[in-house]
Amino acid sequence: MSGGGGRLWGGSWRQVHWFALASLLFAAPCVGFLPNFWSRVLTLSLDSHTHQYITERAILNVTLETLESTKTHRLNHAEEQTKLGRGFWRAVGEVVKSNAAMDFLSSTRSDPVYHFDSENVDSAMVMLRQFWDQTLLSVRAKEYQSARRSLGKLFHSLQDFYSHSNWVEMGQRSIYLHLLHPEEPAFPVAKNDDPTCMECFSATCRNNLMPRLTHRHTQDSQLLTTGYFSAFPPKPQGKCSHGGILDSSRHMGAKGGINKDSTSPLFSPHHYLHVEAAGLANEATLTVLRDLRDTVGHMNFLKLFSVKKAPALVFVMDTTGSMFEEITAARRRAHAIIHRRAEAAEQPGTFLLVPFHDPGVGPVYETDDPNQFMYHMENLMALGGGDEPEMCFSAIQLALTHSPPLSEIFVFTDASPKDAHLFEAVKALTLEKQSKVTFLLTEDPSHTRRRRRKRSREPLSPGRFSLYSSLSSVSGGLTIFTTNSDIHRVSAIVEDNTAADKVTLLHVENDNNVKSPYSFRVDSSIKTVTLHITGTLIDCSLTNPSGISQSLLSEKGPLAELEHFEGLCRISLLSPIEPGLWNLNARSHGPLTFNVIGDSNVDFLYYFATVTNETHPGLARVEGSPVAGVPTFLVLSVTGLAPNEEASFSHVTLLGSNGERLKQVWLNSSSSTSSSFYSGEELVGWVDAVPRVPFCVRVSGQDSSGNKLERVSTEMIQPTRVQIQVLSTPRLVPGHSTMVHFDILNHGPARLFHLTADDDRGYLHHRGPHSFPVAEQGSLRGQVDVQTPATAQAGGTVTLTFTVHALDSPDSNYAVVYLTVVPPDPDTSPPSCTITRVQWPCLHECNESAWSVFMAVSDRGRSGLATLQLQKGEGVLTLFHSPPPGGDNLIEAETGFDKHQEDKDMAIGGSHHHHHHNHKARLQKGDPPVNVTEWVQGSSQPLWVRYTSSCCSPQAELLVWDGAGNMKRCPLSSGQQGQRGDRITESNDTGRILPTGIILLLLGLLWSPLL
């Protein structure tokens, strides 16, 4: 990806750096690999591998690897990376954010269990496996945001193990499988009275571990240890410290430390082993991702990271009797979008439909199948109703909790909201997900009387739709007042806004009648441009970069095609579109909104952050809205640039709601040898004071042709002087009550606040509002009680939304938390594969001979075997109910030596019985997983497996899952006969040994009670 060669910071940048470094020197101890790119700057170790770098690189590599496995040809990874989509990079960012938050949240940053510190290895492994189980549950329930958060936590702790333990010093060059797989061999952890370190009096500590904890000791008697940090828990005499200038325990015996967090000796006494530790952490992260992919399936893995997904199509439909035309228009647009995506061979994306009226809301129809979505659309009926108002915000809340981030949500209604109390919660979800909400209203807001069912008339407020306009304004959507006769044409906006690779070039609102000039830039990557203008135009003209103008009140001209509908003007620029600055001049009756979109891969993501001064150096993301009037950092990532594309980004402009310039922020590159992997680099801007009025973000730079390039993020940031920080995200257990703790931080004078908590499942014991005073620059800690019913489905996610606002000012803020329901007593034991016999009669000419491995596959937990799949290998896997045959006829037709017999016997995935051996199915690489649930149901006996392959293909791998989703990788190798051949390989002299079938049956009977 290309860099952002913007202007470098001058004196202000140097002041920021020294301020941050001074804050760091007085901070608490450092734990873990460094959180993110900024940590390398603060620790003066620009070549260090961070949690962010390791995580991003691993996700990208496995994603490209997964995409390649679905293709018949080799992919160009650099080109493919450009096409992954903005949704993918946001999904990766969610994992990275959750990973880094482990170092920043007060509930996790100092807890040694989350960081494999203070020899809490066993407790940390339990927690690590819980994160894995939670990730699986969430993916299977299609709760992808929850899955990404638990995956980020898992990665953090897993990566910390290699940085904080003596695993590298033990001479280990492969990952520690036992961390996530309890059936794998384990190393004992040093006991409390075992000394682990010797004194070290320098910044760099070499050979300060006791011999038994290093490679100098035999592997079968080595001990594991991890470093202690700070004063809690107290470090016993002779134990290793974490080490580094931020660790107060480094002064206690044994002095020094063993962490490998960075390449800086100031922060990492074992800095010289940082690269080895980071390499193992990277390999462990890759292994988890591959295990996850193989467990949930390739398609679900790609959905987890929103790979190449078209924008979600989300309809919120009023189904009262007056909505027939609106429902028909929505059907037509949905059909057109589905047809267009099918023609373009795009992935169809997510489809979501939420019907509502009064009092009913839902159900939510969510699917990836366009035909199923159209079935639900066709079944919508406009019946009953006719009264004002309806349960609109309840329906939007459901749409937001079920739709992916960056969605476009379209609300069709002619009624005002009956549930206005949900507005703040809906606004919070909209901002958190960066989704846009557009209202298509077939009702004139000036009408103040409406017919009810009983033919009576009731006065209606002219401002009854104001909350709709507020929500669309905050989210960057539109509110369009149109008519039943025009709704079919106005709904064209649905197709425009859900097109792939759509970017925003301009989004402004004008609340006065003064003729106002606006401008937007077109760069060389943009091929089509569409303008949407809402309101009643009096005068409007468009001028291209060459000075040619066209009135937008006439339908013909040299620059654009125009379509005028009631409430909307849709303008399409004629091709070829001249790059450069385009100008708009407009005057209207009442409010006016301009929205200009184009097609381009190049877009951006951003967040606000502050320098942390707690346990770890780095930039901590600001949750919710930023605090007005205080300094902060703006971190920006450009997406969609090809690696060889020459483009640079110099600055960001913070724009007010009317498009006025509030502040310009210069960007500085974070580039280094370990820069942010997915975007080439992240760009950082220092905002000396956050504006006190709402604003949006516009990034500016230059494209490869030297044309100025601009992109706009349309959501309006709402600066505030109050914050809400959620301190914990506990798991929910059916039938139990759980407390969620939070802090309210007041950055203004002493005043009274209201707090409201809301959830989408109705589990909250008391929603509020809760009223309480908070002192000037003070804080208040509170909690809410979430009561999970015994019937709650494991894997489900509860979306908990907090909103707080001051009673004497517009100050408000929000926090959104995702809580996962887990089973009370989960089965975490994976299946087992036990090799019972290996035959390896391989000759010098490999294509003239074959080898076989015989295994018993069983479940060690209580869920039972579920599915099997041959992941690697060129041979054939045969499944049996009873022990397979012995003797000299073990190499059968499945090796390819008797193709006619192979074709005759093959029954992949079926229940075909071999006439002698109770043969159930045969598998080859590339076959889908075979469901064996019914084969072994109610039986404690193992499933018997034989793998046979040509000697030219000596390696294979079988994947086995149980009913709880636990997976076991069973490596198969012709070389395994060297380990087991003397003991279990069958002799040609069958009279000297017990019959093979009897031996295997006895083994099976012994295993069943033990496993």
CSV table of N, CA and C in Angstrom, one decimal, residues 1-116:
chain,number,residue,atom,x,y,z
A,1,MET,N,0.9,-1.2,0.0
A,1,MET,CA,0.0,0.0,0.0
A,1,MET,C,0.9,1.2,0.0
A,2,SER,N,0.4,2.3,-0.6
A,2,SER,CA,1.2,3.4,-0.7
A,2,SER,C,1.2,4.2,0.6
A,3,GLY,N,2.2,5.0,0.7
A,3,GLY,CA,2.3,5.8,2.0
A,3,GLY,C,1.6,7.1,1.9
A,4,GLY,N,1.5,7.8,3.0
A,4,GLY,CA,0.9,9.1,3.1
A,4,GLY,C,2.0,10.1,3.3
A,5,GLY,N,2.6,10.6,2.2
A,5,GLY,CA,3.7,11.5,2.3
A,5,GLY,C,3.3,12.9,2.6
A,6,GLY,N,2.6,13.0,3.7
A,6,GLY,CA,2.1,14.4,4.0
A,6,GLY,C,3.2,15.2,4.7
A,7,ARG,N,2.8,16.4,5.1
A,7,ARG,CA,3.7,17.3,5.8
A,7,ARG,C,4.0,16.7,7.2
A,8,LEU,N,5.3,16.7,7.5
A,8,LEU,CA,5.7,16.2,8.9
A,8,LEU,C,5.4,17.3,9.9
A,9,TRP,N,5.2,16.8,11.1
A,9,TRP,CA,4.9,17.8,12.2
A,9,TRP,C,6.2,18.5,12.5
A,10,GLY,N,6.0,19.7,13.0
A,10,GLY,CA,7.2,20.5,13.4
A,10,GLY,C,7.3,20.6,14.9
A,11,GLY,N,7.4,21.8,15.4
A,11,GLY,CA,7.6,21.9,16.8
A,11,GLY,C,6.5,21.3,17.7
A,12,SER,N,5.3,21.5,17.2
A,12,SER,CA,4.2,20.9,18.0
A,12,SER,C,4.3,19.4,18.1
A,13,TRP,N,4.8,18.8,17.0
A,13,TRP,CA,5.0,17.3,17.1
A,13,TRP,C,6.0,16.9,18.1
A,14,ARG,N,7.1,17.7,18.1
A,14,ARG,CA,8.2,17.4,19.1
A,14,ARG,C,7.7,17.5,20.5
A,15,GLN,N,6.8,18.6,20.7
A,15,GLN,CA,6.3,18.8,22.1
A,15,GLN,C,5.4,17.6,22.5
A,16,VAL,N,4.6,17.2,21.5
A,16,VAL,CA,3.7,16.0,21.8
A,16,VAL,C,4.5,14.8,22.2
A,17,HIS,N,5.5,14.6,21.4
A,17,HIS,CA,6.3,13.4,21.7
A,17,HIS,C,7.0,13.4,23.1
A,18,TRP,N,7.6,14.5,23.4
A,18,TRP,CA,8.2,14.6,24.7
A,18,TRP,C,7.2,14.6,25.9
A,19,PHE,N,6.0,15.2,25.6
A,19,PHE,CA,4.9,15.1,26.6
A,19,PHE,C,4.5,13.6,26.8
A,20,ALA,N,4.3,12.9,25.7
A,20,ALA,CA,3.9,11.5,25.8
A,20,ALA,C,5.0,10.7,26.5
A,21,LEU,N,6.3,10.9,26.2
A,21,LEU,CA,7.3,10.1,26.8
A,21,LEU,C,7.5,10.4,28.3
A,22,ALA,N,7.3,11.7,28.6
A,22,ALA,CA,7.3,12.0,30.1
A,22,ALA,C,6.2,11.4,30.8
A,23,SER,N,5.0,11.3,30.2
A,23,SER,CA,3.9,10.6,30.9
A,23,SER,C,4.2,9.2,31.0
A,24,LEU,N,4.8,8.6,30.0
A,24,LEU,CA,5.2,7.2,30.0
A,24,LEU,C,6.1,6.8,31.2
A,25,LEU,N,7.1,7.7,31.4
A,25,LEU,CA,8.1,7.4,32.4
A,25,LEU,C,7.5,7.3,33.8
A,26,PHE,N,6.4,8.0,34.0
A,26,PHE,CA,5.8,8.0,35.3
A,26,PHE,C,4.6,7.0,35.4
A,27,ALA,N,4.5,6.2,34.3
A,27,ALA,CA,3.4,5.2,34.3
A,27,ALA,C,3.6,4.0,35.1
A,28,ALA,N,2.6,3.2,35.2
A,28,ALA,CA,2.7,1.9,35.9
A,28,ALA,C,3.4,0.9,35.0
A,29,PRO,N,3.7,-0.3,35.4
A,29,PRO,CA,4.5,-1.3,34.7
A,29,PRO,C,3.9,-1.6,33.3
A,30,CYS,N,4.8,-2.1,32.5
A,30,CYS,CA,4.4,-2.4,31.1
A,30,CYS,C,4.2,-3.9,31.0
A,31,VAL,N,3.2,-4.4,30.4
A,31,VAL,CA,2.9,-5.8,30.2
A,31,VAL,C,2.6,-6.1,28.8
A,32,GLY,N,3.0,-7.2,28.3
A,32,GLY,CA,2.7,-7.7,26.9
A,32,GLY,C,3.5,-7.1,25.8
A,33,PHE,N,3.4,-7.7,24.6
A,33,PHE,CA,3.9,-7.0,23.4
A,33,PHE,C,3.3,-5.6,23.4
A,34,LEU,N,3.9,-4.7,22.8
A,34,LEU,CA,3.4,-3.3,22.7
A,34,LEU,C,2.1,-3.4,22.0
A,35,PRO,N,1.1,-2.6,22.4
A,35,PRO,CA,-0.3,-2.7,21.9
A,35,PRO,C,-0.4,-2.4,20.4
A,36,ASN,N,0.1,-1.2,20.0
A,36,ASN,CA,-0.1,-0.7,18.6
A,36,ASN,C,1.1,0.1,18.1
A,37,PHE,N,0.9,0.6,16.9
A,37,PHE,CA,2.0,1.2,16.2
A,37,PHE,C,2.6,2.4,17.0
A,38,TRP,N,1.8,3.1,17.7
A,38,TRP,CA,2.2,4.3,18.5
A,38,TRP,C,3.2,3.9,19.6
A,39,SER,N,3.0,2.7,20.1
A,39,SER,CA,3.9,2.2,21.2
A,39,SER,C,5.3,2.2,20.8
A,40,ARG,N,5.6,1.9,19.5
A,40,ARG,CA,7.0,1.8,19.1
A,40,ARG,C,7.6,3.2,19.1
A,41,VAL,N,6.8,4.3,18.9
A,41,VAL,CA,7.3,5.6,19.0
A,41,VAL,C,7.6,6.0,20.4
A,42,LEU,N,6.7,5.6,21.3
A,42,LEU,CA,6.9,6.0,22.7
A,42,LEU,C,8.1,5.2,23.4
A,43,THR,N,8.3,4.0,22.9
A,43,THR,CA,9.4,3.2,23.5
A,43,THR,C,10.7,3.3,22.7
A,44,LEU,N,10.7,4.1,21.7
A,44,LEU,CA,11.9,4.3,20.9
A,44,LEU,C,12.4,3.0,20.3
A,45,SER,N,11.5,2.1,19.9
A,45,SER,CA,11.8,0.8,19.4
A,45,SER,C,11.0,0.6,18.1
A,46,LEU,N,11.4,1.3,17.0
A,46,LEU,CA,10.6,1.4,15.8
A,46,LEU,C,10.6,0.1,15.1
A,47,ASP,N,11.5,-0.9,15.4
A,47,ASP,CA,11.4,-2.2,14.7
A,47,ASP,C,10.8,-3.3,15.5
A,48,SER,N,10.1,-2.9,16.6
A,48,SER,CA,9.4,-3.9,17.4
A,48,SER,C,8.1,-4.4,16.7
A,49,HIS,N,7.8,-5.6,17.0
A,49,HIS,CA,6.5,-6.2,16.5
A,49,HIS,C,5.5,-6.0,17.6
A,50,THR,N,4.4,-5.4,17.2
A,50,THR,CA,3.3,-5.1,18.2
A,50,THR,C,2.2,-6.1,18.1
A,51,HIS,N,1.3,-6.0,19.1
A,51,HIS,CA,0.0,-6.8,19.0
A,51,HIS,C,-0.7,-6.5,17.7
A,52,GLN,N,-0.8,-5.2,17.4
A,52,GLN,CA,-1.5,-4.8,16.2
A,52,GLN,C,-0.9,-5.4,14.9
A,53,TYR,N,0.4,-5.3,14.8
A,53,TYR,CA,1.1,-5.8,13.6
A,53,TYR,C,0.9,-7.3,13.5
A,54,ILE,N,1.1,-8.0,14.6
A,54,ILE,CA,1.0,-9.5,14.5
A,54,ILE,C,-0.4,-9.9,14.1
A,55,THR,N,-1.4,-9.3,14.7
A,55,THR,CA,-2.8,-9.6,14.5
A,55,THR,C,-3.2,-9.3,13.1
A,56,GLU,N,-2.9,-8.1,12.6
A,56,GLU,CA,-3.3,-7.7,11.3
A,56,GLU,C,-2.6,-8.6,10.2
A,57,ARG,N,-1.4,-8.9,10.4
A,57,ARG,CA,-0.7,-9.7,9.4
A,57,ARG,C,-1.2,-11.1,9.3
A,58,ALA,N,-1.5,-11.7,10.5
A,58,ALA,CA,-2.0,-13.0,10.5
A,58,ALA,C,-3.4,-13.1,9.9
A,59,ILE,N,-4.3,-12.2,10.2
A,59,ILE,CA,-5.6,-12.2,9.6
A,59,ILE,C,-5.6,-12.0,8.1
A,60,LEU,N,-4.8,-11.1,7.7
A,60,LEU,CA,-4.7,-10.9,6.2
A,60,LEU,C,-4.1,-12.1,5.5
A,61,ASN,N,-3.1,-12.7,6.1
A,61,ASN,CA,-2.5,-13.9,5.4
A,61,ASN,C,-3.5,-15.1,5.3
A,62,VAL,N,-4.2,-15.3,6.4
A,62,VAL,CA,-5.1,-16.5,6.4
A,62,VAL,C,-6.3,-16.2,5.5
A,63,THR,N,-6.7,-14.9,5.5
A,63,THR,CA,-7.8,-14.5,4.6
A,63,THR,C,-7.5,-14.8,3.2
A,64,LEU,N,-6.3,-14.3,2.8
A,64,LEU,CA,-5.9,-14.5,1.4
A,64,LEU,C,-5.7,-16.0,1.1
A,65,GLU,N,-5.2,-16.7,2.0
A,65,GLU,CA,-5.0,-18.2,1.9
A,65,GLU,C,-6.3,-18.8,1.7
A,66,THR,N,-7.3,-18.4,2.5
A,66,THR,CA,-8.7,-19.0,2.4
A,66,THR,C,-9.3,-18.7,1.0
A,67,LEU,N,-9.2,-17.4,0.6
A,67,LEU,CA,-9.7,-17.1,-0.7
A,67,LEU,C,-9.0,-17.9,-1.8
A,68,GLU,N,-7.7,-18.1,-1.7
A,68,GLU,CA,-7.0,-18.9,-2.7
A,68,GLU,C,-7.5,-20.3,-2.8
A,69,SER,N,-7.9,-20.9,-1.6
A,69,SER,CA,-8.3,-22.3,-1.6
A,69,SER,C,-9.7,-22.4,-2.3
A,70,THR,N,-10.4,-21.3,-2.4
A,70,THR,CA,-11.7,-21.4,-3.1
A,70,THR,C,-11.6,-21.2,-4.6
A,71,LYS,N,-10.4,-20.9,-5.1
A,71,LYS,CA,-10.2,-20.6,-6.5
A,71,LYS,C,-9.4,-21.7,-7.2
A,72,THR,N,-9.6,-21.8,-8.5
A,72,THR,CA,-8.9,-22.8,-9.2
A,72,THR,C,-7.5,-22.4,-9.7
A,73,HIS,N,-7.2,-21.1,-9.5
A,73,HIS,CA,-5.9,-20.5,-9.9
A,73,HIS,C,-5.3,-19.8,-8.8
A,74,ARG,N,-4.0,-19.5,-8.9
A,74,ARG,CA,-3.2,-18.8,-7.9
A,74,ARG,C,-3.6,-17.3,-7.9
A,75,LEU,N,-3.8,-16.7,-6.8
A,75,LEU,CA,-4.2,-15.3,-6.7
A,75,LEU,C,-3.0,-14.4,-6.6
A,76,ASN,N,-3.1,-13.2,-7.2
A,76,ASN,CA,-2.1,-12.2,-6.9
A,76,ASN,C,-2.5,-11.5,-5.6
A,77,HIS,N,-1.7,-11.8,-4.6
A,77,HIS,CA,-2.1,-11.3,-3.2
A,77,HIS,C,-2.2,-9.8,-3.1
A,78,ALA,N,-1.2,-9.1,-3.8
A,78,ALA,CA,-1.2,-7.7,-3.7
A,78,ALA,C,-2.5,-7.1,-4.3
A,79,GLU,N,-2.9,-7.7,-5.5
A,79,GLU,CA,-4.1,-7.2,-6.1
A,79,GLU,C,-5.3,-7.6,-5.3
A,80,GLU,N,-5.3,-8.8,-4.8
A,80,GLU,CA,-6.5,-9.3,-4.0
A,80,GLU,C,-6.7,-8.4,-2.7
A,81,GLN,N,-5.6,-8.0,-2.1
A,81,GLN,CA,-5.7,-7.2,-0.9
A,81,GLN,C,-6.4,-5.9,-1.1
A,82,THR,N,-6.3,-5.4,-2.3
A,82,THR,CA,-7.0,-4.1,-2.7
A,82,THR,C,-8.5,-4.3,-2.7
A,83,LYS,N,-9.0,-5.5,-3.0
A,83,LYS,CA,-10.4,-5.8,-3.3
A,83,LYS,C,-11.1,-6.3,-2.0
A,84,LEU,N,-10.4,-6.4,-0.9
A,84,LEU,CA,-11.1,-7.0,0.3
A,84,LEU,C,-12.2,-6.2,0.8
A,85,GLY,N,-12.2,-4.9,0.6
A,85,GLY,CA,-13.3,-4.0,1.0
A,85,GLY,C,-13.1,-3.3,2.3
A,86,ARG,N,-13.8,-2.2,2.4
A,86,ARG,CA,-13.7,-1.4,3.6
A,86,ARG,C,-14.2,-2.1,4.8
A,87,GLY,N,-15.3,-2.9,4.6
A,87,GLY,CA,-15.8,-3.7,5.7
A,87,GLY,C,-14.8,-4.7,6.3
A,88,PHE,N,-14.0,-5.3,5.4
A,88,PHE,CA,-12.9,-6.2,5.9
A,88,PHE,C,-12.0,-5.4,6.9
A,89,TRP,N,-11.5,-4.3,6.5
A,89,TRP,CA,-10.6,-3.5,7.3
A,89,TRP,C,-11.2,-3.1,8.6
A,90,ARG,N,-12.5,-2.7,8.6
A,90,ARG,CA,-13.1,-2.4,9.8
A,90,ARG,C,-13.2,-3.6,10.7
A,91,ALA,N,-13.5,-4.8,10.2
A,91,ALA,CA,-13.6,-6.0,11.0
A,91,ALA,C,-12.3,-6.3,11.6
A,92,VAL,N,-11.2,-6.2,10.8
A,92,VAL,CA,-9.8,-6.4,11.4
A,92,VAL,C,-9.6,-5.4,12.5
A,93,GLY,N,-10.0,-4.1,12.3
A,93,GLY,CA,-9.8,-3.1,13.3
A,93,GLY,C,-10.5,-3.4,14.6
A,94,GLU,N,-11.7,-4.1,14.5
A,94,GLU,CA,-12.4,-4.5,15.7
A,94,GLU,C,-11.6,-5.5,16.5
A,95,VAL,N,-11.0,-6.5,15.8
A,95,VAL,CA,-10.2,-7.5,16.5
A,95,VAL,C,-9.0,-6.8,17.1
A,96,VAL,N,-8.3,-5.9,16.4
A,96,VAL,CA,-7.1,-5.2,16.9
A,96,VAL,C,-7.5,-4.3,18.1
A,97,LYS,N,-8.7,-3.6,18.0
A,97,LYS,CA,-9.1,-2.8,19.1
A,97,LYS,C,-9.4,-3.6,20.4
A,98,SER,N,-10.0,-4.8,20.2
A,98,SER,CA,-10.3,-5.6,21.4
A,98,SER,C,-9.0,-6.2,22.0
A,99,ASN,N,-8.0,-6.5,21.1
A,99,ASN,CA,-6.7,-6.9,21.5
A,99,ASN,C,-6.0,-5.9,22.4
A,100,ALA,N,-5.9,-4.7,21.8
A,100,ALA,CA,-5.2,-3.6,22.5
A,100,ALA,C,-5.9,-3.2,23.8
A,101,ALA,N,-7.2,-3.3,23.8
A,101,ALA,CA,-8.0,-2.8,25.0
A,101,ALA,C,-7.6,-3.6,26.2
A,102,MET,N,-7.1,-4.8,26.1
A,102,MET,CA,-6.6,-5.6,27.2
A,102,MET,C,-5.6,-4.9,28.0
A,103,ASP,N,-4.8,-4.0,27.3
A,103,ASP,CA,-3.8,-3.3,28.0
A,103,ASP,C,-4.3,-1.9,28.6
A,104,PHE,N,-5.5,-1.5,28.2
A,104,PHE,CA,-6.0,-0.2,28.5
A,104,PHE,C,-7.1,-0.2,29.5
A,105,LEU,N,-8.0,-1.3,29.5
A,105,LEU,CA,-9.1,-1.3,30.4
A,105,LEU,C,-8.7,-1.5,31.8
A,106,SER,N,-9.3,-0.8,32.7
A,106,SER,CA,-8.9,-1.0,34.1
A,106,SER,C,-9.2,-2.4,34.7
A,107,SER,N,-10.1,-3.1,34.1
A,107,SER,CA,-10.5,-4.4,34.6
A,107,SER,C,-9.5,-5.5,34.1
A,108,THR,N,-8.7,-5.2,33.1
A,108,THR,CA,-7.8,-6.2,32.5
A,108,THR,C,-6.3,-5.8,32.5
A,109,ARG,N,-6.0,-4.5,32.5
A,109,ARG,CA,-4.6,-4.1,32.3
A,109,ARG,C,-3.7,-4.6,33.4
A,110,SER,N,-4.1,-4.7,34.6
A,110,SER,CA,-3.2,-5.1,35.7
A,110,SER,C,-3.5,-6.5,36.2
A,111,ASP,N,-4.4,-7.3,35.6
A,111,ASP,CA,-4.7,-8.6,36.0
A,111,ASP,C,-3.7,-9.6,35.3
A,112,PRO,N,-2.9,-10.3,36.1
A,112,PRO,CA,-1.9,-11.1,35.5
A,112,PRO,C,-2.4,-12.3,34.7
A,113,VAL,N,-3.7,-12.7,35.0
A,113,VAL,CA,-4.3,-13.8,34.3
A,113,VAL,C,-4.5,-13.5,32.8
A,114,TYR,N,-4.8,-12.2,32.5
A,114,TYR,CA,-5.0,-11.8,31.1
A,114,TYR,C,-3.7,-11.7,30.3
A,115,HIS,N,-2.5,-11.7,31.0
A,115,HIS,CA,-1.3,-11.5,30.3
A,115,HIS,C,-0.2,-12.6,30.5
A,116,PHE,N,-0.6,-13.7,31.1
A,116,PHE,CA,0.3,-14.8,31.4
A,116,PHE,C,1.4,-14.3,32.3
